[in-house]
Amino acid sequence: MPLTLAHISDLHIGQDYQGDGGARALRRAQQVIDYVNALPGDVDGVLATGDLADHGAPEEYRVVRELLGSLRFPVLPCPGNHDVREAYRATLLGEDSSGEPVNQVHHLAGFTIAMCDSSIPGRADGLLDDTTLTWLDKVLSDTEDPALVCFHHPPVALHVPYVDDIRLGNDVQLAEVLNDKVLAVLCGHAHTAATTTFAGRPLVVAPGVVSTLVLPAEGDHIVDFGLPPAIAFHVVDDRGLVTHFRSL
Ligand SMILES: [Fe+2]
Ligand SMILES: [Fe+2]
């Protein structure tokens, strides 16, 4: 049986849009949650690749916890640059409020899914620090299963200048850790559905729930707030990954 995952990213709960106090971000997040919950069939899990809160405030994570907790499928989250590790851990995960990277491994339907923390506290760009790379190396060495590696910041340029400047900084070190069990790398952060390759594997970037970043050819503005929220579905078997995108 293939593994089927829904992939939501960049909810930015708490993002103020024209003085709405976060109402727009909440409405769009609720829209994608409702869509996934209303599926007539099942997915094996829901990836949530960071920027779950906009300011990393505890009250934002209370909303995120309620939203993600209402999903009828297992949720596999990781933080992004807008998240704050201490509040993310304490309020979303119910753990102690350590500032260490939030790395979690999940074993679902015969697949290993590594959710890595690529955030750098206080900065917009990303890095998989030594702790995280050591952890990921062990996860990928220990498993016998095919694996997916997920984190927030894409490790390659996507030709979206705003986000290319704040992408993952240590792609070379990451590539050295990926072994032959890794079928694909899945990211968020760019607020645009994008596919390319990284280290010889598919790299898929989920669309942003809260907004869409545009290409230079689409205009001088950086963010399009008019395009609808969107999500990805990944279907994975031992042959590899197929991704479908849905605009809601
Ligand atoms: Fe984001
Ligand atoms: Fe981000």
Coordinates of C-alpha atoms and ligand atoms in Angstrom, one line a residue:
M1 CA 0.0 0.0 0.0
P2 CA 1.4 3.4 -0.8
L3 CA 1.7 6.1 1.9
T4 CA -0.6 9.0 1.4
L5 CA 0.1 12.3 3.1
A6 CA -1.6 15.7 3.1
H7 CA 0.9 18.5 3.3
I8 CA -0.1 21.9 4.7
S9 CA 2.4 24.7 5.4
D10 CA 2.8 28.3 6.5
L11 CA -0.5 28.8 8.3
H12 CA 1.0 31.9 10.0
I13 CA -1.7 31.9 12.6
G14 CA -1.8 35.4 14.2
Q15 CA -0.7 37.2 11.0
D16 CA -2.5 40.6 10.9
Y17 CA -3.9 41.4 7.5
Q18 CA -5.1 45.0 7.1
G19 CA -5.9 45.2 10.8
D20 CA -8.0 42.0 11.0
G21 CA -6.1 40.7 14.0
G22 CA -5.4 37.4 12.3
A23 CA -8.9 36.6 11.2
R24 CA -7.9 36.0 7.6
A25 CA -5.1 33.6 8.5
L26 CA -7.4 31.7 10.8
R27 CA -10.1 31.5 8.1
R28 CA -7.7 30.1 5.5
A29 CA -6.2 27.6 8.0
Q30 CA -9.7 26.4 9.0
Q31 CA -10.5 26.0 5.3
V32 CA -7.7 23.6 4.7
I33 CA -8.3 21.7 8.0
D34 CA -12.0 21.3 7.0
Y35 CA -11.1 20.1 3.5
V36 CA -8.8 17.4 4.9
N37 CA -11.2 16.3 7.6
A38 CA -14.0 16.1 5.0
L39 CA -12.1 13.7 2.7
P40 CA -14.2 10.7 2.0
G41 CA -11.1 8.5 2.2
D42 CA -8.2 8.5 4.6
V43 CA -4.7 9.8 4.5
D44 CA -1.9 8.3 6.7
G45 CA -0.9 11.7 8.1
V46 CA -0.7 15.5 7.7
L47 CA 2.6 17.2 7.3
A48 CA 2.7 20.7 8.7
T49 CA 6.1 22.2 7.6
G50 CA 6.5 25.3 9.7
D51 CA 5.5 28.9 10.1
L52 CA 2.5 27.5 12.0
A53 CA 2.4 30.7 14.1
D54 CA 3.3 34.2 12.8
H55 CA 4.9 35.7 15.9
G56 CA 5.6 32.5 17.9
A57 CA 3.4 33.7 20.7
P58 CA 1.9 31.2 23.1
E59 CA -1.7 32.4 22.3
E60 CA -1.0 31.7 18.7
Y61 CA 0.1 28.1 19.5
R62 CA -3.1 27.6 21.5
V63 CA -5.0 28.3 18.3
V64 CA -2.6 26.1 16.2
R65 CA -3.0 23.3 18.7
E66 CA -6.7 23.5 18.5
L67 CA -6.7 23.5 14.7
L68 CA -4.2 20.7 14.2
G69 CA -5.7 18.8 17.1
S70 CA -9.0 18.8 15.2
L71 CA -7.6 16.9 12.3
R72 CA -8.8 13.3 12.2
F73 CA -5.4 12.1 11.0
P74 CA -1.9 12.0 12.7
V75 CA -0.2 15.4 12.4
L76 CA 3.6 15.6 11.7
P77 CA 4.7 19.2 12.4
C78 CA 8.1 21.0 12.3
P79 CA 8.9 24.6 13.1
G80 CA 9.7 27.4 10.6
N81 CA 11.4 30.8 11.0
H82 CA 8.3 32.4 12.3
D83 CA 8.0 29.8 15.0
V84 CA 9.6 30.1 18.4
R85 CA 11.0 26.9 19.8
E86 CA 10.2 27.5 23.5
A87 CA 6.5 28.4 22.9
Y88 CA 6.2 25.8 20.1
R89 CA 7.4 23.0 22.5
A90 CA 5.5 24.2 25.5
T91 CA 2.2 25.1 24.0
L92 CA 1.9 23.0 20.8
L93 CA 3.8 19.9 21.9
G94 CA 3.1 20.0 25.6
E95 CA 6.8 19.5 26.4
D96 CA 9.3 21.4 28.5
S97 CA 10.2 24.8 26.9
S98 CA 13.7 23.9 25.8
G99 CA 15.3 26.0 23.1
E100 CA 16.9 23.0 21.5
P101 CA 16.0 22.2 17.9
V102 CA 12.6 20.5 17.6
N103 CA 13.4 17.3 15.7
Q104 CA 10.9 14.4 15.6
V105 CA 10.8 11.1 13.7
H106 CA 7.6 9.3 12.8
H107 CA 7.1 5.7 11.5
L108 CA 4.0 5.5 9.4
A109 CA 2.8 2.6 7.2
G110 CA 6.3 1.3 6.7
F111 CA 7.9 4.7 6.0
T112 CA 10.3 6.7 8.2
I113 CA 9.5 10.4 8.2
A114 CA 12.0 12.8 9.7
M115 CA 10.7 16.2 10.7
C116 CA 13.7 18.5 11.2
D117 CA 14.1 21.9 12.7
S118 CA 15.7 24.3 10.1
S119 CA 15.0 27.4 12.1
I120 CA 17.7 29.7 13.4
P121 CA 16.3 31.6 16.5
G122 CA 15.8 35.2 15.6
R123 CA 16.5 34.9 11.9
A124 CA 14.6 34.3 8.7
D125 CA 17.0 32.1 6.9
G126 CA 17.5 28.5 7.8
L127 CA 20.1 26.0 8.9
L128 CA 20.1 22.4 9.9
D129 CA 22.5 22.7 12.8
D130 CA 25.0 20.1 13.9
T131 CA 22.7 18.7 16.5
T132 CA 20.0 18.2 13.9
L133 CA 22.3 16.8 11.2
T134 CA 23.7 14.3 13.7
W135 CA 20.2 13.3 14.7
L136 CA 19.1 13.0 11.1
D137 CA 22.1 10.9 10.2
K138 CA 21.2 8.5 13.0
V139 CA 17.5 8.3 12.1
L140 CA 18.4 7.5 8.5
S141 CA 21.1 5.0 9.5
D142 CA 18.9 3.2 12.0
T143 CA 15.8 2.7 9.8
E144 CA 15.3 -0.1 7.3
D145 CA 12.4 1.7 5.8
P146 CA 12.2 4.1 2.9
A147 CA 12.4 7.7 4.3
L148 CA 11.1 11.2 3.7
V149 CA 13.1 14.2 5.1
C150 CA 11.0 17.2 5.8
F151 CA 11.9 20.7 7.1
H152 CA 10.9 24.3 6.5
H153 CA 13.5 26.1 4.4
P154 CA 14.1 24.8 0.8
P155 CA 17.8 23.9 0.3
V156 CA 17.9 25.3 -3.3
A157 CA 17.0 28.6 -5.0
L158 CA 13.5 28.7 -6.4
H159 CA 13.8 31.8 -8.5
V160 CA 11.7 33.7 -6.0
P161 CA 14.2 36.4 -4.9
Y162 CA 12.6 37.2 -1.6
V163 CA 12.7 33.6 -0.4
D164 CA 15.9 32.6 -2.2
D165 CA 17.7 35.0 0.1
I166 CA 16.5 33.3 3.2
R167 CA 16.7 29.6 2.1
L168 CA 18.5 26.8 3.9
G169 CA 22.2 27.8 4.2
N170 CA 23.9 24.4 4.5
D171 CA 22.6 22.3 1.6
V172 CA 26.1 20.7 1.1
Q173 CA 26.1 19.2 4.6
L174 CA 22.5 18.1 4.2
A175 CA 23.3 16.3 1.0
E176 CA 26.1 14.4 2.7
V177 CA 23.6 13.0 5.3
L178 CA 21.0 11.8 2.9
N179 CA 21.4 8.1 2.2
D180 CA 19.9 5.8 -0.3
K181 CA 16.8 5.3 1.8
V182 CA 15.7 8.9 1.3
L183 CA 13.0 9.0 -1.4
A184 CA 12.3 12.8 -1.3
V185 CA 12.8 16.0 0.5
L186 CA 9.7 18.1 1.5
C187 CA 9.7 21.7 2.5
G188 CA 7.6 24.8 3.1
H189 CA 8.6 28.5 3.6
A190 CA 8.4 29.6 0.0
H191 CA 4.6 30.0 -0.1
T192 CA 4.5 28.6 -3.6
A193 CA 3.9 25.1 -4.9
A194 CA 7.2 24.2 -6.5
T195 CA 9.0 21.0 -7.5
T196 CA 12.7 20.5 -8.4
T197 CA 15.4 18.1 -7.3
F198 CA 17.9 18.1 -4.5
A199 CA 20.9 15.7 -4.2
G200 CA 19.3 13.6 -7.0
R201 CA 15.9 13.3 -5.3
P202 CA 12.6 15.0 -5.7
L203 CA 12.3 18.2 -3.7
V204 CA 8.7 19.4 -3.3
V205 CA 7.7 22.7 -1.7
A206 CA 4.2 23.0 -0.4
P207 CA 2.1 26.0 -1.2
G208 CA 1.5 28.4 1.6
V209 CA -1.9 28.4 3.3
V210 CA -1.8 32.0 4.3
S211 CA -0.5 33.6 1.0
T212 CA 1.4 33.0 -2.2
L213 CA 4.8 34.4 -3.1
V214 CA 5.0 35.3 -6.8
L215 CA 7.7 35.0 -9.5
P216 CA 9.2 38.2 -10.9
A217 CA 7.3 37.5 -14.1
E218 CA 4.1 37.8 -12.2
G219 CA 4.7 41.3 -11.0
D220 CA 6.7 43.6 -8.7
H221 CA 4.7 42.6 -5.6
I222 CA 6.2 39.9 -3.4
V223 CA 3.1 38.4 -2.0
D224 CA -0.3 37.7 -3.6
F225 CA -3.0 37.6 -1.0
G226 CA -5.8 37.0 -3.5
L227 CA -4.8 33.5 -4.6
P228 CA -6.7 30.8 -2.7
P229 CA -5.1 28.6 0.0
A230 CA -3.7 25.4 -1.3
I231 CA -2.3 22.1 -0.1
A232 CA -0.3 19.1 -1.5
F233 CA -1.0 15.4 -1.4
H234 CA 2.0 13.1 -1.6
V235 CA 1.6 9.5 -2.6
V236 CA 4.7 7.4 -1.9
D237 CA 5.6 3.9 -2.6
D238 CA 9.0 2.2 -2.9
R239 CA 9.3 3.5 -6.5
G240 CA 9.2 7.1 -5.2
L241 CA 6.9 10.1 -4.8
V242 CA 4.0 11.5 -6.7
T243 CA 2.6 14.9 -5.6
H244 CA -0.8 16.4 -6.4
F245 CA -1.8 20.0 -5.5
R246 CA -5.2 21.3 -4.6
S247 CA -6.3 25.0 -4.5
L248 CA -9.3 25.4 -2.2
Ligands
FE1 FE 5.9 31.3 5.8
FE2 FE 9.2 30.7 6.5

